[in-house]
mmCIF file of C-alpha atoms in Angstrom:
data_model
loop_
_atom_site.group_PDB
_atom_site.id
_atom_site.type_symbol
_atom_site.label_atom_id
_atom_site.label_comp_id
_atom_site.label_asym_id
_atom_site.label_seq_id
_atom_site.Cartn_x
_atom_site.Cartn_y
_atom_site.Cartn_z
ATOM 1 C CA UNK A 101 14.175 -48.492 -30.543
ATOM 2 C CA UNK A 102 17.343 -47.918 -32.616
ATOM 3 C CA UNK A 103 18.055 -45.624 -35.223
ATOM 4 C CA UNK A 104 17.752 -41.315 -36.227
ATOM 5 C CA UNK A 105 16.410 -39.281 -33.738
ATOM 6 C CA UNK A 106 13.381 -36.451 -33.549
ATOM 7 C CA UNK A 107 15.650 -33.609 -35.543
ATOM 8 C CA UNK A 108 16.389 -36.085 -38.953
ATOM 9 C CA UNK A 109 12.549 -37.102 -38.970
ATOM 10 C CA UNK A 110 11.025 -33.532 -38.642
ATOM 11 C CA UNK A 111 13.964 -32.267 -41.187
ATOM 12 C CA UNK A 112 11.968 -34.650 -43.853
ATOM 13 C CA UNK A 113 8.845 -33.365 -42.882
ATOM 14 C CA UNK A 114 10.264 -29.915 -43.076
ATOM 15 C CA UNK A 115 11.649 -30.805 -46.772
ATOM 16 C CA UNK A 116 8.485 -32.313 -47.314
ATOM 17 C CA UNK A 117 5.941 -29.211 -46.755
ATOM 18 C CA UNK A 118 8.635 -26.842 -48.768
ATOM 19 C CA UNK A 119 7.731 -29.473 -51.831
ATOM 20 C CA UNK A 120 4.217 -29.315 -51.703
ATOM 21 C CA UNK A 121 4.326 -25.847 -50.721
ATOM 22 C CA UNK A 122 6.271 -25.440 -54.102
ATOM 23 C CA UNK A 123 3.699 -27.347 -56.209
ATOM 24 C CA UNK A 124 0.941 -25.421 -55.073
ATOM 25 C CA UNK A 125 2.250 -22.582 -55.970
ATOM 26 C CA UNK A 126 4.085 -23.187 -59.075
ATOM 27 C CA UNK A 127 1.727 -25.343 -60.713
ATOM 28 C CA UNK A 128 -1.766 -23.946 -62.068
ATOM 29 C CA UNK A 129 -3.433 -27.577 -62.761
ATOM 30 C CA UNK A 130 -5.568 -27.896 -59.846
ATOM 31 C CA UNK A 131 -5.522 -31.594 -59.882
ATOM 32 C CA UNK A 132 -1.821 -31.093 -58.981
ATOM 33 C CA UNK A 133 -2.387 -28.447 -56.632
ATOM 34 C CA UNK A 134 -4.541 -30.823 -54.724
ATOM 35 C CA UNK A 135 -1.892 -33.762 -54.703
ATOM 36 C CA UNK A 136 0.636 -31.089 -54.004
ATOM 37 C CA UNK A 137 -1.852 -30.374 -50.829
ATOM 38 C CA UNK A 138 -1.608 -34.118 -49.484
ATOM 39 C CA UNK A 139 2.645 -33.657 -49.563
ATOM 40 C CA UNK A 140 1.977 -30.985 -47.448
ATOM 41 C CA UNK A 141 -0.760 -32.705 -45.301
ATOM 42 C CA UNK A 142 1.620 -35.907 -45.321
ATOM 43 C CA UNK A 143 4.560 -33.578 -44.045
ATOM 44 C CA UNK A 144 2.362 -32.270 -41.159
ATOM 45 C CA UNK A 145 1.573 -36.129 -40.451
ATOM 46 C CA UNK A 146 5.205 -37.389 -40.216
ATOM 47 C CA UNK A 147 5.930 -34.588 -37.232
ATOM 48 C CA UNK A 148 2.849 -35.222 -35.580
ATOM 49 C CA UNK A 149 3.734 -39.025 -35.320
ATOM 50 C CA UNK A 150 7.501 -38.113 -34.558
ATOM 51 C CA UNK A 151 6.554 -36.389 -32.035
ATOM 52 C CA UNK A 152 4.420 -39.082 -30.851
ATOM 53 C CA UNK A 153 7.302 -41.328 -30.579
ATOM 54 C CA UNK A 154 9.347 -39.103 -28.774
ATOM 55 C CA UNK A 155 7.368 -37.697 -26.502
ATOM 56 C CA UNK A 156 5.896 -41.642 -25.967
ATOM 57 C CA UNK A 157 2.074 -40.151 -25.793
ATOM 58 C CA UNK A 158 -0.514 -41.193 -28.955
ATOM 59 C CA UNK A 159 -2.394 -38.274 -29.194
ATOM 60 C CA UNK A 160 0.002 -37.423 -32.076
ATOM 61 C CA UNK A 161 -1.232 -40.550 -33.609
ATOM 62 C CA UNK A 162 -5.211 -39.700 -33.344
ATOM 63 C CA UNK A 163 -4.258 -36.426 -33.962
ATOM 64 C CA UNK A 164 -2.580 -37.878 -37.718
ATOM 65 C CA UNK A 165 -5.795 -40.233 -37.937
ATOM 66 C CA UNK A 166 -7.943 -37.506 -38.035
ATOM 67 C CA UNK A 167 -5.748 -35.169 -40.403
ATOM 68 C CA UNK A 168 -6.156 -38.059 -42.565
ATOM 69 C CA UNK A 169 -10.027 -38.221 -42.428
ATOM 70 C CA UNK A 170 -9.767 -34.375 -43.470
ATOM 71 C CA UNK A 171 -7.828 -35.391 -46.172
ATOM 72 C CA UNK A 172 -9.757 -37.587 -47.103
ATOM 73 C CA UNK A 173 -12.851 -35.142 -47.288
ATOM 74 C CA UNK A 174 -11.394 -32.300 -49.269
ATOM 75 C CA UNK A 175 -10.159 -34.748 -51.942
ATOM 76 C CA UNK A 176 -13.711 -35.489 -52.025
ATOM 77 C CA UNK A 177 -15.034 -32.084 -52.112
ATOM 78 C CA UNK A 178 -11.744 -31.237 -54.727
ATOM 79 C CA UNK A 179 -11.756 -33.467 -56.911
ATOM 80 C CA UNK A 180 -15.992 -32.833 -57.028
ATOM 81 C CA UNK A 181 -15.530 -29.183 -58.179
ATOM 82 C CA UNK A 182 -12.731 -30.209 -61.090
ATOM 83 C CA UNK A 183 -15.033 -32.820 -62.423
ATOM 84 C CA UNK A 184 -17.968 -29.897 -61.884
ATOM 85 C CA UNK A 185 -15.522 -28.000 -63.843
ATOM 86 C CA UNK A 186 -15.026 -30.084 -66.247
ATOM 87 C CA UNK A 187 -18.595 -30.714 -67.066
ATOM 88 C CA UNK A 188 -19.130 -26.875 -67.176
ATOM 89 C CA UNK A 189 -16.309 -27.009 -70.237
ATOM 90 C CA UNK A 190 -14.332 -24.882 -67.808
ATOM 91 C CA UNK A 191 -10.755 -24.707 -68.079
ATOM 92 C CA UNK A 192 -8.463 -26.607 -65.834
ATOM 93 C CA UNK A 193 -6.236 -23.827 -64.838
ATOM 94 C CA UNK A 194 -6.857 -21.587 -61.501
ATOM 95 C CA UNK A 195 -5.207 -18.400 -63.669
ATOM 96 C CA UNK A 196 -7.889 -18.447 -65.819
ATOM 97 C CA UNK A 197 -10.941 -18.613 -63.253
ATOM 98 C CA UNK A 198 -11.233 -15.126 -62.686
ATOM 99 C CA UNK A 199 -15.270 -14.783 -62.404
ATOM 100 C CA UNK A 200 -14.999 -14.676 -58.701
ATOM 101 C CA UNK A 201 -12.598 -11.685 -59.720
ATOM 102 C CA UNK A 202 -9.516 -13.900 -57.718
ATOM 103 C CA UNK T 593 26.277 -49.831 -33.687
ATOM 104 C CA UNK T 594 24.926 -53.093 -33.240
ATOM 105 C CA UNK T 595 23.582 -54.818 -36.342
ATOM 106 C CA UNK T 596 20.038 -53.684 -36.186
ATOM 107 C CA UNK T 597 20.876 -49.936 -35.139
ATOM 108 C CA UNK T 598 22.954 -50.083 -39.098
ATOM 109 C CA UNK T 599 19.734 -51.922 -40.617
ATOM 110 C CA UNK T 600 17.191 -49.072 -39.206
ATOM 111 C CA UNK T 601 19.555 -46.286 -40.729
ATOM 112 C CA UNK T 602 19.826 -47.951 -44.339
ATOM 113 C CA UNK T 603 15.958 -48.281 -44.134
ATOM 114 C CA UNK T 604 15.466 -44.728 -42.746
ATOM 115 C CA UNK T 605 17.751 -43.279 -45.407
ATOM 116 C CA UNK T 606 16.225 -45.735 -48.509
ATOM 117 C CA UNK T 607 12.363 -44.598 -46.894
ATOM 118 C CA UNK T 608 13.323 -40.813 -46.669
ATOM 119 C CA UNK T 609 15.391 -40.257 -50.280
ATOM 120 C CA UNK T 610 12.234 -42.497 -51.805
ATOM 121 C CA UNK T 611 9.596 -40.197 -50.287
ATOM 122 C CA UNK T 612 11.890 -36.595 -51.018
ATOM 123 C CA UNK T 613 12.522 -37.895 -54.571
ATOM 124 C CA UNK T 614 8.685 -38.806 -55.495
ATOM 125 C CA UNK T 615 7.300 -35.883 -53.769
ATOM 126 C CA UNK T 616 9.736 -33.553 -56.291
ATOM 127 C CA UNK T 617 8.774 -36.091 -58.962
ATOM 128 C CA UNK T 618 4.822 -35.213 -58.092
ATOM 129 C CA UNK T 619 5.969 -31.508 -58.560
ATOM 130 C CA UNK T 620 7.705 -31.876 -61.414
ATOM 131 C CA UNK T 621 5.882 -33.988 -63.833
ATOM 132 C CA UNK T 622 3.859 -32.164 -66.227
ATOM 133 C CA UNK T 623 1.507 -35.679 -67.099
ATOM 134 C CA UNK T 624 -1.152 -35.632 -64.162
ATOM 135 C CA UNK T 625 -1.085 -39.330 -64.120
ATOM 136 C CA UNK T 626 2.619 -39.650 -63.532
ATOM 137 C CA UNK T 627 2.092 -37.271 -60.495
ATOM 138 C CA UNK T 628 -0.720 -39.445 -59.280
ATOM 139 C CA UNK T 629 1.479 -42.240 -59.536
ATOM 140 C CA UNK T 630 4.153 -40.660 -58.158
ATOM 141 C CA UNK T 631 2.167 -39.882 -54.810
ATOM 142 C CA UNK T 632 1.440 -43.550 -54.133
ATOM 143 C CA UNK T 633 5.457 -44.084 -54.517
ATOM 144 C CA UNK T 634 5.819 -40.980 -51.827
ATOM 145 C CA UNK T 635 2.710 -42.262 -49.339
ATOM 146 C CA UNK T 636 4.357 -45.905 -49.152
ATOM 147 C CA UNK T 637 7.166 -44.430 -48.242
ATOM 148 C CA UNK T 638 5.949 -42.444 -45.570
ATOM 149 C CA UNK T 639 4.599 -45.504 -44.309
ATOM 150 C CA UNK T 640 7.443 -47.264 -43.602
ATOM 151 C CA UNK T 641 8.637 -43.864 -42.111
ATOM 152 C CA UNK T 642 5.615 -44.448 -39.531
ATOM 153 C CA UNK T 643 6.839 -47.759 -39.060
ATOM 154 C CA UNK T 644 10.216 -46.876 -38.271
ATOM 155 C CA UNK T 645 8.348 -45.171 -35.822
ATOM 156 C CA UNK T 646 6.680 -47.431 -33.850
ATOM 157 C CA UNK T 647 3.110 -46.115 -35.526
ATOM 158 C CA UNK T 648 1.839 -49.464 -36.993
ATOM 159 C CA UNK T 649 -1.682 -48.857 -37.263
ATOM 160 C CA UNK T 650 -1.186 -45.292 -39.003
ATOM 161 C CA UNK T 651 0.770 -46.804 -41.609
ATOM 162 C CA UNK T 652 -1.493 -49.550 -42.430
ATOM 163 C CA UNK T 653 -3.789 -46.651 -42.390
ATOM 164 C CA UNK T 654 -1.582 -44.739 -45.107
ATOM 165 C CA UNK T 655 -1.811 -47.850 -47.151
ATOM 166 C CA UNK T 656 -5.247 -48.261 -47.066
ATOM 167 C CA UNK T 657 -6.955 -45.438 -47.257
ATOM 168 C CA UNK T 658 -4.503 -43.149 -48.835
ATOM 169 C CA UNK T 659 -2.244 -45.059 -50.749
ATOM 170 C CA UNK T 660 -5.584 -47.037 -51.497
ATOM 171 C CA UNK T 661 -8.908 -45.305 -51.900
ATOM 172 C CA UNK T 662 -7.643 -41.765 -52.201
ATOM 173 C CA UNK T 663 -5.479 -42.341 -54.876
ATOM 174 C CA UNK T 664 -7.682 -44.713 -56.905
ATOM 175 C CA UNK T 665 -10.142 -41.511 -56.699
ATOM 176 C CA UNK T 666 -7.624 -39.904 -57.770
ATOM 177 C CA UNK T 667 -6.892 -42.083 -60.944
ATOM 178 C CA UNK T 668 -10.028 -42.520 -61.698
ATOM 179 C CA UNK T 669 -10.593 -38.585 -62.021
ATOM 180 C CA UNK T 670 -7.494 -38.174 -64.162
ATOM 181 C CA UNK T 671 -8.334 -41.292 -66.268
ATOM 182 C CA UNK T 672 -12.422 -39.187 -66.552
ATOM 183 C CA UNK T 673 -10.596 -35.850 -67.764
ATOM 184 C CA UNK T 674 -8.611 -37.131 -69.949
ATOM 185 C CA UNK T 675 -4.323 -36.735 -70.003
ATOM 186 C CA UNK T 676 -4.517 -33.187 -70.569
ATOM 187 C CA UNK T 677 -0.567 -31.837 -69.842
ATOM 188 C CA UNK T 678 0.010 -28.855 -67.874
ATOM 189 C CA UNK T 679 3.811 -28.214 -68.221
ATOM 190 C CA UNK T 680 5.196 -27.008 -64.778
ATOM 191 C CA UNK T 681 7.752 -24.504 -65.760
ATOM 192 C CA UNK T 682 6.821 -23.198 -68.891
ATOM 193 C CA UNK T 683 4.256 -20.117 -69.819
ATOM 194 C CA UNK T 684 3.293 -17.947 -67.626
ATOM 195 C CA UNK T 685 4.720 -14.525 -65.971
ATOM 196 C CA UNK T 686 8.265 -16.136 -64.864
ATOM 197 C CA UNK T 687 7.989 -14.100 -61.957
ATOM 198 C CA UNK T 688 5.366 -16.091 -60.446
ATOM 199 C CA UNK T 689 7.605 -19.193 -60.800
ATOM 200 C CA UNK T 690 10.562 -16.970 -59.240
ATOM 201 C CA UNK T 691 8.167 -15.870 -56.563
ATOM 202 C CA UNK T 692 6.732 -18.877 -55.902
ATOM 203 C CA UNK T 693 10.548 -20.792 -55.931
ATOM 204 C CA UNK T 694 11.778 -18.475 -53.247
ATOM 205 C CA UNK T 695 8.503 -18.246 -51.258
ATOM 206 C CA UNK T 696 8.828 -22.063 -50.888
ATOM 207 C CA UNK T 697 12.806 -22.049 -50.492
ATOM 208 C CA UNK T 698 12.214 -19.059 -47.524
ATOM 209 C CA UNK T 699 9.618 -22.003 -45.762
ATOM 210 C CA UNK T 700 12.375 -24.593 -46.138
ATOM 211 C CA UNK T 701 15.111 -22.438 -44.417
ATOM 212 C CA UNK T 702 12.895 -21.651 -41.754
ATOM 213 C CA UNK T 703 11.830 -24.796 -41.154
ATOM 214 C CA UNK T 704 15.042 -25.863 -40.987
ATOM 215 C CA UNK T 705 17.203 -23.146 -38.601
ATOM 216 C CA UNK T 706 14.448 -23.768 -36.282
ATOM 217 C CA UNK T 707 14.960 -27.353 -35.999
ATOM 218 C CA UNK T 708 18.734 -26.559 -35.871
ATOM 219 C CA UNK T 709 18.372 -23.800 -33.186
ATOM 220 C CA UNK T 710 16.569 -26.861 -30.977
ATOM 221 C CA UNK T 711 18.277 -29.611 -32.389
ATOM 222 C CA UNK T 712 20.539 -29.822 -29.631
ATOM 223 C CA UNK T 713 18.728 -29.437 -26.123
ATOM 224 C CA UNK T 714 14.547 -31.620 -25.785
ATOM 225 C CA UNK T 715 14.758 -32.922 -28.739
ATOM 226 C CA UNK T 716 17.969 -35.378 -28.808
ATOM 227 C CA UNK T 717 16.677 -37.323 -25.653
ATOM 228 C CA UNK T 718 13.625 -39.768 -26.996
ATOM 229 C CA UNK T 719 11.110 -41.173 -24.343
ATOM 230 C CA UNK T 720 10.845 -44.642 -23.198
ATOM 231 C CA UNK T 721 8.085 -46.947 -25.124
ATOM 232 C CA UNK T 722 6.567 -50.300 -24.317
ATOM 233 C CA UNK T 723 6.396 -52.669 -27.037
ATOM 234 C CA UNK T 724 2.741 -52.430 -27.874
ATOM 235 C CA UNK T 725 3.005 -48.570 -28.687
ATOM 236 C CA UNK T 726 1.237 -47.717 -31.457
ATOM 237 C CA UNK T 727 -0.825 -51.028 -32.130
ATOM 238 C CA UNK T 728 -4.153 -51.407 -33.623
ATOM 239 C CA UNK T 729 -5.063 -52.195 -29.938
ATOM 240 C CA UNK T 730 -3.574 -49.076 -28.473
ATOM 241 C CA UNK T 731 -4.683 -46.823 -30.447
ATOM 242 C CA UNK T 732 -8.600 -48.628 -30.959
ATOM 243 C CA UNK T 733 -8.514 -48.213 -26.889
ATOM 244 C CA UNK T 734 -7.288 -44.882 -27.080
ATOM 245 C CA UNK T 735 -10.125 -43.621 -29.786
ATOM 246 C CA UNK T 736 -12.967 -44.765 -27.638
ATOM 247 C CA UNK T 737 -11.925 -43.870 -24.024
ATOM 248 C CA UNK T 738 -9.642 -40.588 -24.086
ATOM 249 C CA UNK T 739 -10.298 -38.927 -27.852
ATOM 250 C CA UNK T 740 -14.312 -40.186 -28.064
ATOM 251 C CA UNK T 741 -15.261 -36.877 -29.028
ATOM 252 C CA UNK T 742 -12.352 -36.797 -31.912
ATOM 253 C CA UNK T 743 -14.111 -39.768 -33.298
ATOM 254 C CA UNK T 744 -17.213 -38.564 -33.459
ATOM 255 C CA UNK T 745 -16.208 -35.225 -35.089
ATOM 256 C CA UNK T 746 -13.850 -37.318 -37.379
ATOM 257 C CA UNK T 747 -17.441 -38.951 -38.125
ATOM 258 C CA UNK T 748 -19.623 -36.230 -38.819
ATOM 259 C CA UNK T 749 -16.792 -34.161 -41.036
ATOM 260 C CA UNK T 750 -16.875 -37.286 -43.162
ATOM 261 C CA UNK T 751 -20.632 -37.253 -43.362
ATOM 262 C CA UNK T 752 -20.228 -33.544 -44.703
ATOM 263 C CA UNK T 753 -17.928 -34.559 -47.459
ATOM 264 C CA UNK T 754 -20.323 -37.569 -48.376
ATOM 265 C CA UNK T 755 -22.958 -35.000 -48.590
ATOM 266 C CA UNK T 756 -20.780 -32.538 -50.197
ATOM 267 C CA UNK T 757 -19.700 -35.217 -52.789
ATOM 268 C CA UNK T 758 -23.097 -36.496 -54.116
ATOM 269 C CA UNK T 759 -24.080 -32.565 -54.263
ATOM 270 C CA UNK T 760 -21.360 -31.352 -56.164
ATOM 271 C CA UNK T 761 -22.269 -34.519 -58.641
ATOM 272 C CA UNK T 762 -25.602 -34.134 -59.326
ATOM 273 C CA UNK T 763 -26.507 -32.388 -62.354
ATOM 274 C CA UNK T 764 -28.928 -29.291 -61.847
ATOM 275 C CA UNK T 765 -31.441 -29.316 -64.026
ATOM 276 C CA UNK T 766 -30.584 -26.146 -65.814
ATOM 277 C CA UNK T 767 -27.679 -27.102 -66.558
ATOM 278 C CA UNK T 768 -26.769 -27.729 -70.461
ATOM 279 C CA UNK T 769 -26.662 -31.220 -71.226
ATOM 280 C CA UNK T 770 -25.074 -31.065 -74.679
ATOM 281 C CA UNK T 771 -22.059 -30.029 -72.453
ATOM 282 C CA UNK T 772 -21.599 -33.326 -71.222
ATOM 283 C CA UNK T 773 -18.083 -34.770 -72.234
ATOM 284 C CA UNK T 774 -18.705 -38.025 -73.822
#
């Protein structure tokens, strides 16, 4: 197989955790904190499966299978609690939900 | 460079500014909906990144389930709540955007002068693959005979968030009904 090497994929990944790193801290909606969360889960992904390829083993593969499954269960359990919020006439925006005293 | 070693690159470098580029656009836009879209842009991409990288059954995994379910849950939500804008940079202590700026710029530079410190030594030489790395068959073999036990986990964690789901949607009883959004 042609084409970059290890160093240029896991620099995107890299790049890619510093964005989603960014929008979950910088933004305050947290239906964009939690896509902001799958950049960074995505980011994780990409150097689990370079690695995979370089190191010619799949157990980074399973290992990115079951990252996604985890994904895949906290948007459930996320996007639950914003549409809990909602119902509750709670404001969408994690500076304001101070009643745990966060 | 033979021909295909140039075609790889152009894809690589199309694949990686597409994924960069959405993933900022995600950030950036102060529509939810945009974002949303945005992230299916960003998770395609990453796909053909896996694909580049011999991973074929984890990319058609990104496009189904996350480019696919995820994000239609996703829509779906935003489309329930209504386009309510949150503008990114605006309001707020600007300190917390300053903070949180160089918080995520300090991550980037480390990320990156460790990858540079190793760049040159393990991680230039890549391993030797037979053709079938990475396919559906691999990988289905692989789940049932060495990582059985991941699978099963991987089961029961999504049995949690099933249960977790229909909990968090039920309505408790003492719960107001007049405020219901319409």
């Amino acid at each position: 197989m042609t084409g970059p090497n290890l160093p240029a994929y896991l620099l995107i990944a890299g790049m890619l955790f510093a964005i989603g790193a960014l929008g979950v801290l910088i933004r305050r909606s947290p239906l964009i904190i939690l896509l902001s969360l799958e950049i960074m889960l995505n980011g994780a992904n990409l150097a689990l499966i370079a690695f995979s390829r370089h190191v010619g083993n799949h157990s980074g593969q399973i290992f990115a299978l079951a990252v996604m499954a985890v994904a895949a269960s906290e948007v459930v359990i996320g996007l639950g609690l914003i549409v809990a919020m909602a119902r509750r006439r709670l404001v969408l925006d994690v500076d304001l939900l101070t009643t745990l005293r966060g | 460079m033979s021909a295909e070693d140039v075609l790889v690159w152009i894809v690589w470098v199309v694949a990686a500014f597409a994924c960069l580029g959405s993933g900022i656009a995600v950030v950036s836009f102060s529509n939810p909906f945009y974002s949303a879209l945005s992230l299916i842009g960003n998770l395609g991409s990453l796909a053909v990144l896996f694909l580049l990288l011999s991973a074929e059954f984890v990319a058609a995994a990104q496009v189904l389930i996350y480019a696919g379910s995820v994000m239609v849950m996703f829509l779906f939500v935003i489309a329930y709540l209504g386009g309510r804008v949150d503008t990114p940079w605006a309001g707020g202590p600007s300190w917390q955007a300053v903070a949180a700026v160089t918080a995520a710029a300090a991550l980037l530079a480390e990320i990156v002068l460790a990858i540079g410190l190793k760049a040159g030594g393990r991680l230039a030489d890549q391993a030797a693959i037979p053709d079938n790395f990475g396919s559906p068959a691999q990988i289905g073999r692989i789940f049932l005979d060495e990582h059985l036990l991941a699978f099963e986990i991987t089961s029961v964690v999504l049995l949690v968030a099933a249960v977790g789901g229909v909990i968090l949607g039920t309505r408790p009883e003492d719960e107001d009904v007049s405020g219901v959004q319409p």
